[in-house]
Amino acid sequence: MMALLNADLHCHSTVSDGTLEPEQLAARAKANGVELWALTDHDEVGGQHRARAAAQALGLPYLCGVEISVTFAGLTVHIVGLGIDPDDPQLLQGLARTRGGREQRAREMAEQLAAVGIPGAFEGALKYVGNPQLISRTHFARYLVETGVCHDTHEVFRRFLTEGKPGFVEHRWAALGDAVRWIRDAGGVAVIAHPARYAHPSPTHEYALFEEFKAHGGQAVEVVTGSHSSAEIVRYAELAREFGLAASRGSDFHSPEESHCDLGALPWLDGRLTPVWELLAHRIVH
Ligand code: AMP
Ligand code: MN
Ligand code: MN
Ligand code: MN
C-alpha cells in the first residue's frame, strides 16, 4: 500500500457529535470513493461494531477507531486511536472514565449561558444528543444556531464556547500517557489529531507534546485533515519526518450541513511520508 490511497481515518457519527448514523457514514464514504475508512467517535467506541459491519457489507476496508480527549500541560489535545480492538476492557474503562464529567460540565456551561441571557441550553443541547453519555460543545452549538443566537456553529464557538468566552468551562480530560497506552494495549496506533488546531502557549509546548507523545509510544500524526491549510499540511509533514512519526489522513467529517470537508475529499498524503496504514495492515478488516 502506498500514499495514494483514499484513506479517511477520522470522522464522527451520532454516537458522539456527528449527525449521521454509522451505517450512513459507511455508505457516504463508499460513494465518495474512500478506500480505507475509520469511524473515530469522541471518547466512545459504541459505534464500532455497526461501522465495521456496514463497511464489510459494502466491501470497504475498515479500521476500528476512536478520538480520545486529553489534557496535556493545560491544553485540550485530541489523540486518535486506529486499529484498536473495540472490546478491549482497559480501553473501555478508560473511555468511560474520560466521558464521565461531561454531564456536569454541560450543566455548568448552561448556567453560564443562562447568565448571559441564553436560558434552557442544557435541555436544548440534549435534543441533539444521540448518546446521553456524550453531550459535547457541538450539541450546544446546534441549539444556539436553532434559536437564532448565531448563524452557524463556528460563530457559536467563536462567541461562546472557547476559552475566555461565557459558555466555556475548563475541563480535565485523560492524561496523554494513559490515552496512548489504552490505544496501544488495545492493539492500535496512537495519532496526534489535527495538530494545527491547538493554541500552544509557545513553540516549546508543541515540541513537548510531540516528544512526550513519542516517549509514551505514540506513532503517528494527522498531516492531512479537513481543517489544515496547504501550508499546515507542509509544516506537519516536516514535523512528522523530524519526529519519525507516520502520517495519517482524515476529514474529521461531522455533518453534511456543518463540515467543510466531506468524507474522502482530501489532498493526497506526501509520498515521502510513511502512511499510518502501513503500520496497520494486519488490523484492517476486509
Ligand atoms: P467537546 O469535546 O465537548 O469539547 O467538543 C469538541 C468538539 O467541538 C470538536 O470535536 C468539534 O466537533 C467541535 N468544535 C471545536 N471547535 C470548533 C469550532 N471552532 N467550530 C466548530 N466546531 C468546533
Ligand atoms: Mn467533534
Ligand atoms: Mn478533534
Ligand atoms: Mn474529530
Coordinates of N, CA, C and O in Angstrom, one line a residue, residues 34-131:
V34 N -13.9 6.5 -0.9 CA -13.0 6.2 0.2 C -12.6 4.7 0.0 O -13.4 3.8 -0.2
E35 N -11.3 4.4 0.2 CA -10.7 3.1 0.0 C -10.3 2.4 1.4 O -10.1 1.2 1.4
L36 N -10.2 3.2 2.4 CA -10.0 2.7 3.7 C -10.6 3.7 4.7 O -10.3 4.9 4.6
W37 N -11.4 3.2 5.6 CA -12.2 4.0 6.4 C -12.1 3.7 7.9 O -11.9 2.5 8.3
A38 N -12.2 4.7 8.8 CA -12.3 4.5 10.2 C -13.3 5.5 10.8 O -13.2 6.7 10.5
L39 N -14.2 5.0 11.6 CA -15.1 5.9 12.4 C -14.3 6.2 13.7 O -13.9 5.2 14.4
T40 N -14.2 7.5 14.1 CA -13.5 7.8 15.3 C -14.3 8.7 16.3 O -14.0 9.9 16.4
D41 N -15.3 8.2 16.9 CA -16.1 9.0 17.7 C -15.3 9.4 19.0 O -14.4 8.8 19.4
H42 N -15.7 10.6 19.5 CA -15.1 11.1 20.7 C -15.3 10.2 21.9 O -16.5 10.0 22.3
D43 N -14.2 9.8 22.5 CA -14.3 9.1 23.8 C -15.3 7.9 23.9 O -15.8 7.6 25.0
E44 N -15.5 7.3 22.8 CA -16.6 6.3 22.7 C -16.4 5.3 21.6 O -16.1 5.8 20.4
V45 N -16.6 4.0 21.8 CA -16.4 3.0 20.7 C -17.8 2.3 20.5 O -17.8 1.3 19.8
G46 N -18.9 2.9 21.0 CA -20.2 2.3 20.9 C -20.7 2.1 19.5 O -21.6 1.4 19.2
G47 N -20.1 2.8 18.5 CA -20.5 2.7 17.1 C -19.6 1.7 16.3 O -19.9 1.5 15.1
Q48 N -18.6 1.2 16.9 CA -17.6 0.4 16.1 C -18.1 -0.9 15.5 O -17.8 -1.2 14.3
H49 N -18.9 -1.6 16.2 CA -19.5 -2.9 15.6 C -20.4 -2.6 14.4 O -20.3 -3.2 13.4
R50 N -21.2 -1.5 14.6 CA -22.1 -1.1 13.5 C -21.3 -0.6 12.3 O -21.6 -1.0 11.1
A51 N -20.3 0.2 12.5 CA -19.5 0.8 11.4 C -18.7 -0.3 10.7 O -18.7 -0.4 9.4
R52 N -18.2 -1.2 11.5 CA -17.4 -2.3 10.8 C -18.3 -3.2 10.0 O -17.9 -3.6 8.9
A53 N -19.4 -3.6 10.5 CA -20.3 -4.4 9.8 C -20.8 -3.8 8.5 O -20.9 -4.4 7.5
A54 N -21.1 -2.5 8.6 CA -21.6 -1.7 7.4 C -20.5 -1.7 6.4 O -20.8 -1.8 5.2
A55 N -19.3 -1.4 6.8 CA -18.2 -1.3 5.9 C -17.9 -2.7 5.2 O -17.8 -2.7 4.0
Q56 N -18.0 -3.7 6.0 CA -17.8 -5.1 5.4 C -18.8 -5.4 4.4 O -18.5 -6.0 3.3
A57 N -20.1 -5.0 4.7 CA -21.2 -5.3 3.7 C -21.0 -4.6 2.4 O -21.4 -5.0 1.4
L58 N -20.3 -3.4 2.5 CA -20.0 -2.6 1.3 C -18.7 -2.9 0.6 O -18.4 -2.3 -0.4
G59 N -17.9 -3.9 1.2 CA -16.6 -4.1 0.7 C -15.6 -3.0 0.8 O -14.8 -2.8 0.0
L60 N -15.8 -2.3 1.9 CA -15.0 -1.1 2.2 C -14.0 -1.5 3.4 O -14.5 -1.7 4.5
P61 N -12.7 -1.5 3.1 CA -11.8 -1.9 4.2 C -11.9 -0.9 5.3 O -12.0 0.3 5.2
Y62 N -11.8 -1.5 6.6 CA -12.1 -0.7 7.8 C -11.1 -0.9 8.9 O -10.6 -2.0 9.1
L63 N -10.9 0.2 9.6 CA -10.1 0.2 10.8 C -10.9 0.7 12.0 O -11.5 1.7 11.9
C64 N -11.0 -0.1 13.1 CA -11.7 0.4 14.2 C -11.0 1.7 14.8 O -9.7 1.7 14.8
G65 N -11.7 2.6 15.3 CA -11.1 3.9 15.7 C -11.8 4.6 16.9 O -12.9 4.2 17.3
V66 N -11.1 5.6 17.4 CA -11.6 6.4 18.5 C -10.8 7.7 18.5 O -9.7 7.8 18.0
E67 N -11.4 8.8 19.1 CA -10.7 10.0 19.3 C -10.8 10.4 20.7 O -11.9 10.7 21.2
I68 N -9.7 10.3 21.5 CA -9.7 10.5 22.9 C -9.3 11.9 23.3 O -8.4 12.5 22.8
S69 N -10.1 12.5 24.2 CA -9.9 13.9 24.7 C -8.8 13.8 25.8 O -9.0 13.0 26.7
V70 N -7.8 14.6 25.6 CA -6.6 14.6 26.5 C -6.3 16.0 27.0 O -6.5 16.9 26.3
T71 N -5.9 16.1 28.3 CA -5.4 17.3 28.8 C -3.9 17.2 28.9 O -3.4 16.4 29.6
F72 N -3.2 18.0 28.1 CA -1.7 18.0 28.1 C -1.2 19.4 28.5 O -1.4 20.3 27.7
A73 N -0.5 19.5 29.6 CA 0.0 20.7 30.1 C -1.0 21.9 29.9 O -0.7 22.9 29.4
G74 N -2.2 21.6 30.4 CA -3.2 22.7 30.5 C -4.0 22.9 29.2 O -4.9 23.7 29.2
L75 N -3.7 22.1 28.2 CA -4.3 22.3 26.9 C -5.1 21.0 26.5 O -4.6 19.9 26.7
T76 N -6.3 21.2 25.9 CA -7.0 20.0 25.4 C -6.5 19.6 24.0 O -6.3 20.4 23.1
V77 N -6.1 18.4 23.9 CA -5.5 17.8 22.7 C -6.3 16.5 22.4 O -6.7 15.8 23.3
H78 N -6.4 16.2 21.1 CA -7.2 15.0 20.7 C -6.2 14.0 20.2 O -5.4 14.3 19.3
I79 N -6.3 12.7 20.7 CA -5.5 11.6 20.2 C -6.4 10.6 19.6 O -7.3 10.0 20.2
V80 N -6.2 10.4 18.3 CA -6.9 9.3 17.6 C -6.3 8.0 17.8 O -5.0 7.9 17.8
G81 N -7.0 7.0 18.0 CA -6.5 5.6 18.1 C -7.1 4.8 16.9 O -8.3 4.8 16.6
L82 N -6.2 4.2 16.1 CA -6.6 3.4 14.9 C -6.2 2.0 15.0 O -5.2 1.6 15.6
G83 N -7.1 1.1 14.5 CA -6.8 -0.3 14.6 C -6.9 -0.9 16.0 O -6.4 -2.0 16.3
I84 N -7.7 -0.3 16.8 CA -8.0 -0.8 18.2 C -9.0 -1.9 18.2 O -9.8 -2.1 17.2
D85 N -8.9 -2.7 19.2 CA -9.9 -3.7 19.5 C -11.0 -3.0 20.3 O -10.7 -2.6 21.4
P86 N -12.2 -2.8 19.7 CA -13.2 -2.1 20.4 C -13.8 -2.7 21.6 O -14.6 -2.1 22.3
D87 N -13.4 -4.0 21.9 CA -13.9 -4.7 23.1 C -12.8 -4.8 24.2 O -13.0 -5.5 25.2
D88 N -11.7 -4.1 24.0 CA -10.6 -4.2 25.0 C -11.1 -3.6 26.3 O -11.4 -2.4 26.4
P89 N -11.0 -4.4 27.4 CA -11.6 -3.9 28.7 C -10.9 -2.6 29.2 O -11.6 -1.7 29.7
Q90 N -9.6 -2.6 29.1 CA -8.9 -1.4 29.7 C -9.3 -0.1 28.9 O -9.5 0.9 29.4
L91 N -9.4 -0.3 27.6 CA -9.8 0.9 26.7 C -11.2 1.3 27.1 O -11.5 2.5 27.3
L92 N -12.1 0.3 27.2 CA -13.5 0.7 27.5 C -13.6 1.4 28.9 O -14.3 2.4 29.0
Q93 N -12.8 0.9 29.8 CA -12.8 1.5 31.2 C -12.3 2.9 31.1 O -12.8 3.9 31.7
G94 N -11.2 3.1 30.4 CA -10.5 4.4 30.3 C -11.5 5.4 29.6 O -11.6 6.6 30.0
L95 N -12.1 5.0 28.5 CA -13.1 5.9 27.8 C -14.3 6.2 28.7 O -14.7 7.4 28.7
A96 N -14.8 5.3 29.5 CA -15.9 5.6 30.4 C -15.5 6.6 31.4 O -16.3 7.6 31.6
R97 N -14.3 6.5 31.9 CA -13.8 7.5 32.8 C -13.6 8.9 32.2 O -13.9 9.9 32.7
T98 N -13.2 8.9 30.9 CA -13.0 10.1 30.2 C -14.3 10.8 29.9 O -14.4 12.0 30.0
R99 N -15.3 10.0 29.6 CA -16.7 10.6 29.3 C -17.3 11.1 30.6 O -18.1 12.1 30.5
G100 N -17.0 10.5 31.7 CA -17.6 10.9 33.0 C -17.3 12.4 33.2 O -16.2 12.8 33.0
G101 N -18.3 13.1 33.7 CA -18.0 14.5 33.9 C -18.5 15.4 32.8 O -18.6 16.6 33.0
R102 N -18.9 14.8 31.7 CA -19.4 15.6 30.6 C -20.7 16.2 30.9 O -21.0 17.3 30.6
E103 N -21.6 15.5 31.7 CA -22.9 16.0 32.0 C -22.8 17.2 33.0 O -23.4 18.2 32.8
Q104 N -21.9 17.0 34.0 CA -21.8 18.1 35.0 C -21.2 19.4 34.2 O -21.6 20.5 34.5
R105 N -20.2 19.1 33.4 CA -19.6 20.2 32.6 C -20.7 20.9 31.8 O -20.8 22.1 31.7
A106 N -21.6 20.1 31.2 CA -22.7 20.7 30.3 C -23.6 21.5 31.2 O -24.1 22.6 30.7
R107 N -23.9 21.1 32.4 CA -24.8 21.8 33.3 C -24.2 23.2 33.6 O -24.8 24.2 33.6
E108 N -22.9 23.2 33.8 CA -22.2 24.4 34.1 C -22.1 25.4 32.9 O -22.3 26.6 33.0
M109 N -21.9 24.8 31.8 CA -22.0 25.6 30.5 C -23.3 26.3 30.4 O -23.4 27.5 30.1
A110 N -24.4 25.5 30.7 CA -25.8 26.0 30.5 C -26.0 27.1 31.6 O -26.6 28.2 31.2
E111 N -25.5 27.0 32.8 CA -25.6 28.0 33.8 C -24.9 29.3 33.3 O -25.5 30.4 33.5
Q112 N -23.7 29.2 32.8 CA -23.0 30.4 32.3 C -23.8 31.0 31.1 O -23.8 32.3 31.0
L113 N -24.3 30.2 30.2 CA -25.1 30.8 29.1 C -26.3 31.5 29.6 O -26.7 32.6 29.1
A114 N -27.0 30.9 30.6 CA -28.2 31.5 31.2 C -27.9 32.9 31.7 O -28.6 33.8 31.6
A115 N -26.7 33.0 32.3 CA -26.3 34.2 33.0 C -26.0 35.3 31.9 O -26.1 36.5 32.3
V116 N -25.8 34.9 30.7 CA -25.7 36.0 29.6 C -26.9 36.0 28.8 O -26.9 36.5 27.6
G117 N -28.0 35.5 29.3 CA -29.3 35.7 28.6 C -29.8 34.6 27.7 O -30.6 34.8 26.8
I118 N -29.1 33.4 27.8 CA -29.5 32.3 26.9 C -30.0 31.2 27.8 O -29.2 30.3 28.2
P119 N -31.3 31.1 28.1 CA -31.8 30.1 29.0 C -32.0 28.8 28.3 O -32.1 28.7 27.1
G120 N -32.1 27.7 29.1 CA -32.6 26.4 28.6 C -31.6 25.7 27.7 O -32.0 24.8 26.9
A121 N -30.3 26.1 27.8 CA -29.3 25.5 26.8 C -29.0 24.0 27.1 O -28.8 23.2 26.2
F122 N -29.1 23.6 28.4 CA -28.8 22.2 28.7 C -29.9 21.3 28.0 O -29.6 20.4 27.2
E123 N -31.2 21.6 28.2 CA -32.3 20.9 27.6 C -32.2 21.0 26.1 O -32.5 20.0 25.4
G124 N -31.9 22.2 25.6 CA -31.8 22.4 24.2 C -30.7 21.6 23.5 O -30.9 21.0 22.5
A125 N -29.6 21.5 24.1 CA -28.4 20.8 23.6 C -28.8 19.3 23.6 O -28.5 18.5 22.7
L126 N -29.5 18.8 24.7 CA -29.8 17.4 24.8 C -30.6 16.9 23.6 O -30.6 15.7 23.3
K127 N -31.4 17.8 23.1 CA -32.3 17.4 21.9 C -31.4 16.8 20.8 O -31.9 16.1 19.9
Y128 N -30.2 17.3 20.7 CA -29.3 16.9 19.6 C -28.4 15.8 20.0 O -27.6 15.3 19.1
V129 N -28.5 15.3 21.2 CA -27.5 14.3 21.7 C -28.0 12.9 21.3 O -29.2 12.5 21.6
G130 N -27.2 12.1 20.6 CA -27.6 10.7 20.3 C -27.2 9.8 21.4 O -27.8 8.7 21.5
N131 N -26.2 10.1 22.2 CA -25.7 9.2 23.2 C -25.6 10.1 24.5 O -24.8 11.0 24.6

